[in-house]
PDB file of C-alpha atoms in Angstrom:
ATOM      1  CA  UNK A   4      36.106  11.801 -10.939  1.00 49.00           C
ATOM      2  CA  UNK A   5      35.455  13.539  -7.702  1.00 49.00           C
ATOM      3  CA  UNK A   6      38.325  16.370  -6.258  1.00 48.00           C
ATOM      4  CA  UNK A   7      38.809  16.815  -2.982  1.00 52.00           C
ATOM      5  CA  UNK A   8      41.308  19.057  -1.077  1.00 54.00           C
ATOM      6  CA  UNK A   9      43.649  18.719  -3.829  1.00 56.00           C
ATOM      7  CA  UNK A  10      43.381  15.218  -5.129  1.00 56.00           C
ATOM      8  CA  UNK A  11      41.129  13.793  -7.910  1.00 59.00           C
ATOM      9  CA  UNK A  12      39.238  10.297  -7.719  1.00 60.00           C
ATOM     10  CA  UNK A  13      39.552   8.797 -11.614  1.00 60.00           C
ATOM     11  CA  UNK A  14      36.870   5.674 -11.776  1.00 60.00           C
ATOM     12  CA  UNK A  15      38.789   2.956 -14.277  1.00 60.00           C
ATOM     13  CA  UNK A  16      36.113   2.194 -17.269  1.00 55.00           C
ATOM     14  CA  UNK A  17      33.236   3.371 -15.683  1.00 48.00           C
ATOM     15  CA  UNK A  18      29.782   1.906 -16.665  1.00 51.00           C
ATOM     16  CA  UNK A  19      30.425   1.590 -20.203  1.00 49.00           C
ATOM     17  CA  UNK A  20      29.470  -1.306 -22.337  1.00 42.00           C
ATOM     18  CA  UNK A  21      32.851  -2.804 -21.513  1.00 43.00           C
ATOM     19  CA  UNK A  22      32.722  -1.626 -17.958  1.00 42.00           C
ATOM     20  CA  UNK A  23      34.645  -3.979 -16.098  1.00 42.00           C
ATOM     21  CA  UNK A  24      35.382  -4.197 -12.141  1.00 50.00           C
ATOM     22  CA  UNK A  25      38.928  -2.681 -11.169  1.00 64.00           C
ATOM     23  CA  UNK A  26      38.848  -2.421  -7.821  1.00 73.00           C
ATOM     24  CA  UNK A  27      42.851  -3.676  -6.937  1.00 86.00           C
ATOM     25  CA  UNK A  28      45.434  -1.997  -8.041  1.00 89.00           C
ATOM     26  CA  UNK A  29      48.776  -4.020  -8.405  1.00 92.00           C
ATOM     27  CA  UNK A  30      51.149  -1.725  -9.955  1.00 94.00           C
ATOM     28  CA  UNK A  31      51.361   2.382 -11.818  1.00 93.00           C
ATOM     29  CA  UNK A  32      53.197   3.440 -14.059  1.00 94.00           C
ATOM     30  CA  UNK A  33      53.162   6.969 -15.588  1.00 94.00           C
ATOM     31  CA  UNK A  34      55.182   7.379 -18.345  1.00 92.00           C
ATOM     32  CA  UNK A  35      57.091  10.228 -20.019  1.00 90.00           C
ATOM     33  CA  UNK A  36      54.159  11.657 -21.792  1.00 88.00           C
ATOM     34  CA  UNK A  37      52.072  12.097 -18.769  1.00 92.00           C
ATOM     35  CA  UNK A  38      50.212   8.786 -20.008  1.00 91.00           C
ATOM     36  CA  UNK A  39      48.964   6.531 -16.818  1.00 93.00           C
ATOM     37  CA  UNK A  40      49.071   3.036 -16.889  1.00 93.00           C
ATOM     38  CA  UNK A  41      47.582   0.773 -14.287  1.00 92.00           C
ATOM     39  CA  UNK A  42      47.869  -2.848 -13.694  1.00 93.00           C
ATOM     40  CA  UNK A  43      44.895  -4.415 -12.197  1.00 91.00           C
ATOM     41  CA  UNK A  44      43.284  -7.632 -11.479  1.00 90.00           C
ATOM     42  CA  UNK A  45      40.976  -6.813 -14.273  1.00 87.00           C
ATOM     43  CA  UNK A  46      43.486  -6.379 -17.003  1.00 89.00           C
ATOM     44  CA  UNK A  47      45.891  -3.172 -18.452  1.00 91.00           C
ATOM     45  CA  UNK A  48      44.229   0.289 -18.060  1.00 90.00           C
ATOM     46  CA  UNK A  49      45.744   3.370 -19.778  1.00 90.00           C
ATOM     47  CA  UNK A  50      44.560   7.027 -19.172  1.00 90.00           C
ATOM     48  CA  UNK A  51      46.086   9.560 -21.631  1.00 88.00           C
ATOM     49  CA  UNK A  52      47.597  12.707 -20.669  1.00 89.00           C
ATOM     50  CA  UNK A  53      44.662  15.269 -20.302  1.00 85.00           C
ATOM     51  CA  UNK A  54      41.965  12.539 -20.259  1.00 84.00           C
ATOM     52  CA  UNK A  55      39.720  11.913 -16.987  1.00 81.00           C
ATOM     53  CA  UNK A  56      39.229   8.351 -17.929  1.00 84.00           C
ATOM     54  CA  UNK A  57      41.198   4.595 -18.243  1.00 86.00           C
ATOM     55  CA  UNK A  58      40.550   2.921 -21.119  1.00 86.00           C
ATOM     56  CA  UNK A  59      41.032  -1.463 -21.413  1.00 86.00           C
ATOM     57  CA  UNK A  60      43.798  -2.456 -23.516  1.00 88.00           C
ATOM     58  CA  UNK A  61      43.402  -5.942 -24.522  1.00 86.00           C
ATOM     59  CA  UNK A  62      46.319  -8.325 -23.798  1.00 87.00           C
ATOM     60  CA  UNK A  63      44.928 -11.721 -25.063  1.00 79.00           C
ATOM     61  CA  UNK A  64      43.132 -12.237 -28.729  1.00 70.00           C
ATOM     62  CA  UNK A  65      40.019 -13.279 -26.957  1.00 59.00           C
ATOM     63  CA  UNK A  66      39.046 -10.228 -25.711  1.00 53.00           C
ATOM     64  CA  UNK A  67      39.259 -11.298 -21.766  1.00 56.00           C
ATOM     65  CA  UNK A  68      39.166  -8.822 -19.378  1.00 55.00           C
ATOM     66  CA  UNK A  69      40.127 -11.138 -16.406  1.00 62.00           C
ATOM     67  CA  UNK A  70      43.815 -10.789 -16.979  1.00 83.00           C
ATOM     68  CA  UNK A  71      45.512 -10.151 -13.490  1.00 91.00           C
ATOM     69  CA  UNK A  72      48.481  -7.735 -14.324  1.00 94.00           C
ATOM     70  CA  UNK A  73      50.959  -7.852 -11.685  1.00 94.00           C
ATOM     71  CA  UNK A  74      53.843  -5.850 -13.396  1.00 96.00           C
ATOM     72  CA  UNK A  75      54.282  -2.410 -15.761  1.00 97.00           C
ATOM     73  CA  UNK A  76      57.754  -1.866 -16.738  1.00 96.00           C
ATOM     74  CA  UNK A  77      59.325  -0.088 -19.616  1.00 95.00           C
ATOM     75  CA  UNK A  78      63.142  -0.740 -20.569  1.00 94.00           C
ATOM     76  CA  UNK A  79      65.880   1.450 -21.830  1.00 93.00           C
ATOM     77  CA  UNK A  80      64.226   0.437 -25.409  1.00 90.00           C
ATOM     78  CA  UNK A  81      60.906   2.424 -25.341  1.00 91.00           C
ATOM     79  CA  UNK A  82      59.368  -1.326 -24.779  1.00 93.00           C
ATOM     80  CA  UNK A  83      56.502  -2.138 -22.072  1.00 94.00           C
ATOM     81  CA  UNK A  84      56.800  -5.059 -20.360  1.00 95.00           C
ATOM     82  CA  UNK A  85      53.896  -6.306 -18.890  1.00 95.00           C
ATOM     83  CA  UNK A  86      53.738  -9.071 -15.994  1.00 95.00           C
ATOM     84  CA  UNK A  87      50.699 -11.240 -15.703  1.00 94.00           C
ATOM     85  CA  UNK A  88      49.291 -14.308 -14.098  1.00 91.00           C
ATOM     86  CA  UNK A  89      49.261 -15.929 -17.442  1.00 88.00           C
ATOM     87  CA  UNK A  90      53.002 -15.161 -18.508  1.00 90.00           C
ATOM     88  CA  UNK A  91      54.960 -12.306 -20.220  1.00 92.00           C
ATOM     89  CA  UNK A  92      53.634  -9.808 -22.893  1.00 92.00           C
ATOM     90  CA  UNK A  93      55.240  -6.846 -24.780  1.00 92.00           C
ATOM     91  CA  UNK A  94      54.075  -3.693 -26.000  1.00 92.00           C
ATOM     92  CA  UNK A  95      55.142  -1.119 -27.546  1.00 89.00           C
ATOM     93  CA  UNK A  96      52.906   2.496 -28.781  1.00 84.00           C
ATOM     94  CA  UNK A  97      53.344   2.818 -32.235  1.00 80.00           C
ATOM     95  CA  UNK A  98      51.105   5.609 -34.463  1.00 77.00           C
ATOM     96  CA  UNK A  99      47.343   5.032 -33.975  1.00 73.00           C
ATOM     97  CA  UNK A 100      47.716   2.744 -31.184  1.00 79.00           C
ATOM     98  CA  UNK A 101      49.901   0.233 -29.545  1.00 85.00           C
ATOM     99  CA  UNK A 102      51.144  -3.038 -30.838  1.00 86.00           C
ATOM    100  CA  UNK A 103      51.037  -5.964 -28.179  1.00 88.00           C
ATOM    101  CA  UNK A 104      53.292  -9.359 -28.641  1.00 88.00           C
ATOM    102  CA  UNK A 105      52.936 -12.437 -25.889  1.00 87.00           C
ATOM    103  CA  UNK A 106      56.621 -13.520 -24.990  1.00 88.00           C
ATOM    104  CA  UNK A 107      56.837 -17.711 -24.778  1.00 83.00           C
ATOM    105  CA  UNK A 108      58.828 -17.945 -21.673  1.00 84.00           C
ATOM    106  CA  UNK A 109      58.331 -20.913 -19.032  1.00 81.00           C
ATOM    107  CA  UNK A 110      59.247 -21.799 -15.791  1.00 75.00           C
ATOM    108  CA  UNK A 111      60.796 -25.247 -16.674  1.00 71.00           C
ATOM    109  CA  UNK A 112      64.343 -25.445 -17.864  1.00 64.00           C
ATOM    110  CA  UNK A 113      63.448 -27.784 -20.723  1.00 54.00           C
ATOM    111  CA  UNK A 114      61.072 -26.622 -23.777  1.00 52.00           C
ATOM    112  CA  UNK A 115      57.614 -25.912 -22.323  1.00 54.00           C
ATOM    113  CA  UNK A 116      54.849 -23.461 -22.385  1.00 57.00           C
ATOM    114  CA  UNK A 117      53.256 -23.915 -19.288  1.00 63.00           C
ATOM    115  CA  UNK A 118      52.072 -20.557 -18.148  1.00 73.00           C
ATOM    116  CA  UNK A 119      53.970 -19.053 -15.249  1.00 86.00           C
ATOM    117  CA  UNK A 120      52.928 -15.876 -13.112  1.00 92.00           C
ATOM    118  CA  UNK A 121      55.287 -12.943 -13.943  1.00 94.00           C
ATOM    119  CA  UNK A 122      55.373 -10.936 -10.488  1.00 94.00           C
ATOM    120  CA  UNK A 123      58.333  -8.340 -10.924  1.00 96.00           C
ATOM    121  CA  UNK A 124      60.756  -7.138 -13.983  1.00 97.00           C
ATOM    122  CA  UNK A 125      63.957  -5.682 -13.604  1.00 97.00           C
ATOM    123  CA  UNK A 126      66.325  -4.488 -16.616  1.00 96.00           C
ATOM    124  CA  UNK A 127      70.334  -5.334 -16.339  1.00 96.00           C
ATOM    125  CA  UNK A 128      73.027  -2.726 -17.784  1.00 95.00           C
ATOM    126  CA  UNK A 129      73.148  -5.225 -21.040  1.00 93.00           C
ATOM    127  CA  UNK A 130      69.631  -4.634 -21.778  1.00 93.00           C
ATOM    128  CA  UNK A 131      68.775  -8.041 -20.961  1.00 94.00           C
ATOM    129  CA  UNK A 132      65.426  -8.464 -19.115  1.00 95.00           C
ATOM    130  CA  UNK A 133      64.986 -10.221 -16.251  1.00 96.00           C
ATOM    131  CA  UNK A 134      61.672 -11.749 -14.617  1.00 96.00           C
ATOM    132  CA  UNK A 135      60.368 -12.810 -11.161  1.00 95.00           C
ATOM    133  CA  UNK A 136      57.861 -15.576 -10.833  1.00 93.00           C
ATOM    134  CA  UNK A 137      55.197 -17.142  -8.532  1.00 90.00           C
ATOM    135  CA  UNK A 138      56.607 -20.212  -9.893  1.00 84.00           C
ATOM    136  CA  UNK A 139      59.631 -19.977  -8.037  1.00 85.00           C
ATOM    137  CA  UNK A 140      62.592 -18.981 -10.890  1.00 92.00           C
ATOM    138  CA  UNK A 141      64.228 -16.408 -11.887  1.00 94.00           C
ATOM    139  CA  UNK A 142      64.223 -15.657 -15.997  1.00 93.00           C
ATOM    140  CA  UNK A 143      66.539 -14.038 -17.457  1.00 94.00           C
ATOM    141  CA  UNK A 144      65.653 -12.743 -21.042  1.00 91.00           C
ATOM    142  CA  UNK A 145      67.883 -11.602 -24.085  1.00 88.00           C
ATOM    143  CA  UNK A 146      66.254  -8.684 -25.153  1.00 81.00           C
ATOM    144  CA  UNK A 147      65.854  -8.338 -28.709  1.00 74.00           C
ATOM    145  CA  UNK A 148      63.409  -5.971 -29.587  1.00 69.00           C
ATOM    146  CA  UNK A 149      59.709  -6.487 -29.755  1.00 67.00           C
ATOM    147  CA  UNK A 150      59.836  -8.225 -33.259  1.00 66.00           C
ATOM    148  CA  UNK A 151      61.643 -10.667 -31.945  1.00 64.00           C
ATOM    149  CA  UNK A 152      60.068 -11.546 -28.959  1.00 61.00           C
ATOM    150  CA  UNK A 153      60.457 -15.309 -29.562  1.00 58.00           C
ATOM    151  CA  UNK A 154      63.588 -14.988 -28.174  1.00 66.00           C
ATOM    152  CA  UNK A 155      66.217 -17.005 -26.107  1.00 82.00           C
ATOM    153  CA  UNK A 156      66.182 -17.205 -22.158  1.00 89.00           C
ATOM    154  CA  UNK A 157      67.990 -18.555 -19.633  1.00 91.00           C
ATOM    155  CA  UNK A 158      66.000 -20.229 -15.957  1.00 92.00           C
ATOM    156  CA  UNK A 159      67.177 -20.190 -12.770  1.00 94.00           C
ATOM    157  CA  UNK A 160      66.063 -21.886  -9.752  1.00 92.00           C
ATOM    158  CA  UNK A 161      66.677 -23.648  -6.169  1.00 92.00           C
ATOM    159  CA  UNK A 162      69.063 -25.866  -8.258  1.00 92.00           C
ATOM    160  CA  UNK A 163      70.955 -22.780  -9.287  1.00 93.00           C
ATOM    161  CA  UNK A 164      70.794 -20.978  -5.374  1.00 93.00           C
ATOM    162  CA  UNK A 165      67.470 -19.224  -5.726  1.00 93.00           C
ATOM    163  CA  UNK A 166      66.589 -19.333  -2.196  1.00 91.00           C
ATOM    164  CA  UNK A 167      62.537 -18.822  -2.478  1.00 86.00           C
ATOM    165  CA  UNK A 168      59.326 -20.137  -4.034  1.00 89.00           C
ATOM    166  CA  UNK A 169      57.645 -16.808  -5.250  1.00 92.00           C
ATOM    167  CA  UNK A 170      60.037 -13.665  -5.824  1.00 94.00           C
ATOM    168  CA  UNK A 171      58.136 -10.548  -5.300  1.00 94.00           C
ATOM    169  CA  UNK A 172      60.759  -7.772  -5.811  1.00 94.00           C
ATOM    170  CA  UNK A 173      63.623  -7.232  -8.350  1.00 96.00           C
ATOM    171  CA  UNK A 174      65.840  -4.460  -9.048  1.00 96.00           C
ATOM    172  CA  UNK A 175      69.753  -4.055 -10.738  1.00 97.00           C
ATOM    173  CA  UNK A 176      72.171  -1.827  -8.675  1.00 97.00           C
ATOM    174  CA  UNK A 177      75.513  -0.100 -10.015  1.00 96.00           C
ATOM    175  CA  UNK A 178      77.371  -3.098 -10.220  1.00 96.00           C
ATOM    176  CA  UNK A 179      75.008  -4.667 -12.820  1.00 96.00           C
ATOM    177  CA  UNK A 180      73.928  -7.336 -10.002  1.00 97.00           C
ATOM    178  CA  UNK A 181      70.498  -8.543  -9.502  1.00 97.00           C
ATOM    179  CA  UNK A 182      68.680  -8.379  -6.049  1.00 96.00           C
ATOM    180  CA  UNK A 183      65.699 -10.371  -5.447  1.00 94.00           C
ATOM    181  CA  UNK A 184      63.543 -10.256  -2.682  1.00 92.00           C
ATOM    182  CA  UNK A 185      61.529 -13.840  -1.925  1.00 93.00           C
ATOM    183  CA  UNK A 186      59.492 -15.278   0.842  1.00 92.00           C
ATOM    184  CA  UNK A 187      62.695 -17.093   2.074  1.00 92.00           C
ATOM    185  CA  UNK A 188      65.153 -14.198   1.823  1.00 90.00           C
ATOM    186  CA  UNK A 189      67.227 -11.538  -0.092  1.00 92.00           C
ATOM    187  CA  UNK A 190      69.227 -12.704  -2.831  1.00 93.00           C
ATOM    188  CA  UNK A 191      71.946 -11.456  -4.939  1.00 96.00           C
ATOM    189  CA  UNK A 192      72.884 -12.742  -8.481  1.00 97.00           C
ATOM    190  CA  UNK A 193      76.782 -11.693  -8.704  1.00 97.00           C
ATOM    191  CA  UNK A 194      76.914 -11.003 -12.372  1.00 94.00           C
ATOM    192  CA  UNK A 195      80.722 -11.434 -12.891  1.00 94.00           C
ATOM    193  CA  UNK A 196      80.598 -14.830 -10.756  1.00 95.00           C
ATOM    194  CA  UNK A 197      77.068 -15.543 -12.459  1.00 95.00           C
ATOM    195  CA  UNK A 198      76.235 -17.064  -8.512  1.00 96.00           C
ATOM    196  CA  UNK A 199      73.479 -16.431  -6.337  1.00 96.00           C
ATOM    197  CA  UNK A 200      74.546 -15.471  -2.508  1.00 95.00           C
ATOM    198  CA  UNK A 201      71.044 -15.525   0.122  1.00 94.00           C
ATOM    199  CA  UNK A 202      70.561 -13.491   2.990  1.00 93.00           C
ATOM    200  CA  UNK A 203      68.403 -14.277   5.628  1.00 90.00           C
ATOM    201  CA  UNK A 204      67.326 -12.901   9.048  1.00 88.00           C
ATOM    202  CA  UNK A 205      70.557 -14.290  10.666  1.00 89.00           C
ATOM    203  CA  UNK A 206      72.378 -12.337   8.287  1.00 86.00           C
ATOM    204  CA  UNK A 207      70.795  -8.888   9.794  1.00 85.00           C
ATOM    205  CA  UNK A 208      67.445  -8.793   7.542  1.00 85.00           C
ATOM    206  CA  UNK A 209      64.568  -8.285   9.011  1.00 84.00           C
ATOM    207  CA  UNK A 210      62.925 -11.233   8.217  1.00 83.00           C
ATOM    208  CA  UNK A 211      63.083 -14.142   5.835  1.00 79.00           C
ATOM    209  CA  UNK A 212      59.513 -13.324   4.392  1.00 83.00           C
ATOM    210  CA  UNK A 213      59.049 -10.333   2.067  1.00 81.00           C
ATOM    211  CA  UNK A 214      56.171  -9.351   0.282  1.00 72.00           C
ATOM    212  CA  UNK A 215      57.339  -6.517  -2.228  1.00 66.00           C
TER     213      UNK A 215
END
């Protein structure tokens, strides 16, 4: 990497045999241990503590590198959750390495495995996990652990009040409620009346659309 006035350039995998091309960045993390993880449209980088370089961690059995990672997000649990255009997958660093589990969840309220685009993660004060899609639902996910990652779940959608078609932000406030931000408005999941409430620009927002 190059310094300059302070601040250091780190190149992602650079020109190695399984030099890959990272250019966009879609979400950091850096984690307790001074360990950086990126999420790029090239896959799941990690640069240890001390280290000038990322190294590839592989998410699917094939070896792919063109896994888009949207979202990095570690739970109350130790757990990584990782968000990617092909669905949900959990990690967690054990001795020697890190151990890696896909999580079946779908989009469709009935039994599926279609793939669905996992944009944002947010945990609740129960521990449960909770997703935001490109597919236009909200997933809710009882978090048991990362051995048992096949695992129940519970989908919500416009039939339930979910307002947009992609949800690009989620967070959990005080109150235990979920906020989603969608490109038709901000939305609130009251936990105690388990009901979505929308807001939208005539409600003072500043617009309907968000992007983050």
């Amino acid at each position: 990497g190059n310094s300059k006035g302070g601040s250091k350039n780190i190149v992602i995998n650079p020109n190695g045999s399984d030099s890959v091309s990272a250019n966009v960045i879609n979400d950091i993390y850096c984690d307790s241990s001074g360990d950086v993880w990126a999420g790029t449209d090239a896959g799941l980088f990690r640069k240890n503590a001390g280290e000038s370089r990322f190294s590839s961690l592989q998410l699917l059995n094939s070896g792919s590198t063109d896994l888009s990672v949207h979202k990095i997000f570690k739970d109350s649990r130790g757990i990584y959750w990782i968000g990617t255009v092909k669905g949900l997958f959990a990690l967690r660093r054990e001795t020697g390495g890190v151990r890696i589990k896909s999580v079946p969840v779908s989009h469709k309220k009935k039994n599926s495995h279609q793939e669905i685009a996992v944009i944002c993660i947010t945990e609740d004060l129960s521990g449960n996990i909770w997703l935001g899609t490109q597919n236009g639902c909200i997933i809710k996910l009882k978090n048991k652990g990362i051995q048992n990652v096949h695992t129940e779940y519970t989908v919500f959608d416009s039939d339930d009040g979910v307002p947009g078609s992609i949800i690009y932000g989620i967070l959990t406030d005080n109150n235990g409620n979920i906020w989603c931000s969608t490109n038709n408005g901000l939305s609130k999941y009251d936990i105690q009346n388990k009901k979505f409430l929308n807001y939208y620009a005539e409600d003072g927002i500043q617009s309907n659309q968000f992007f983050y």
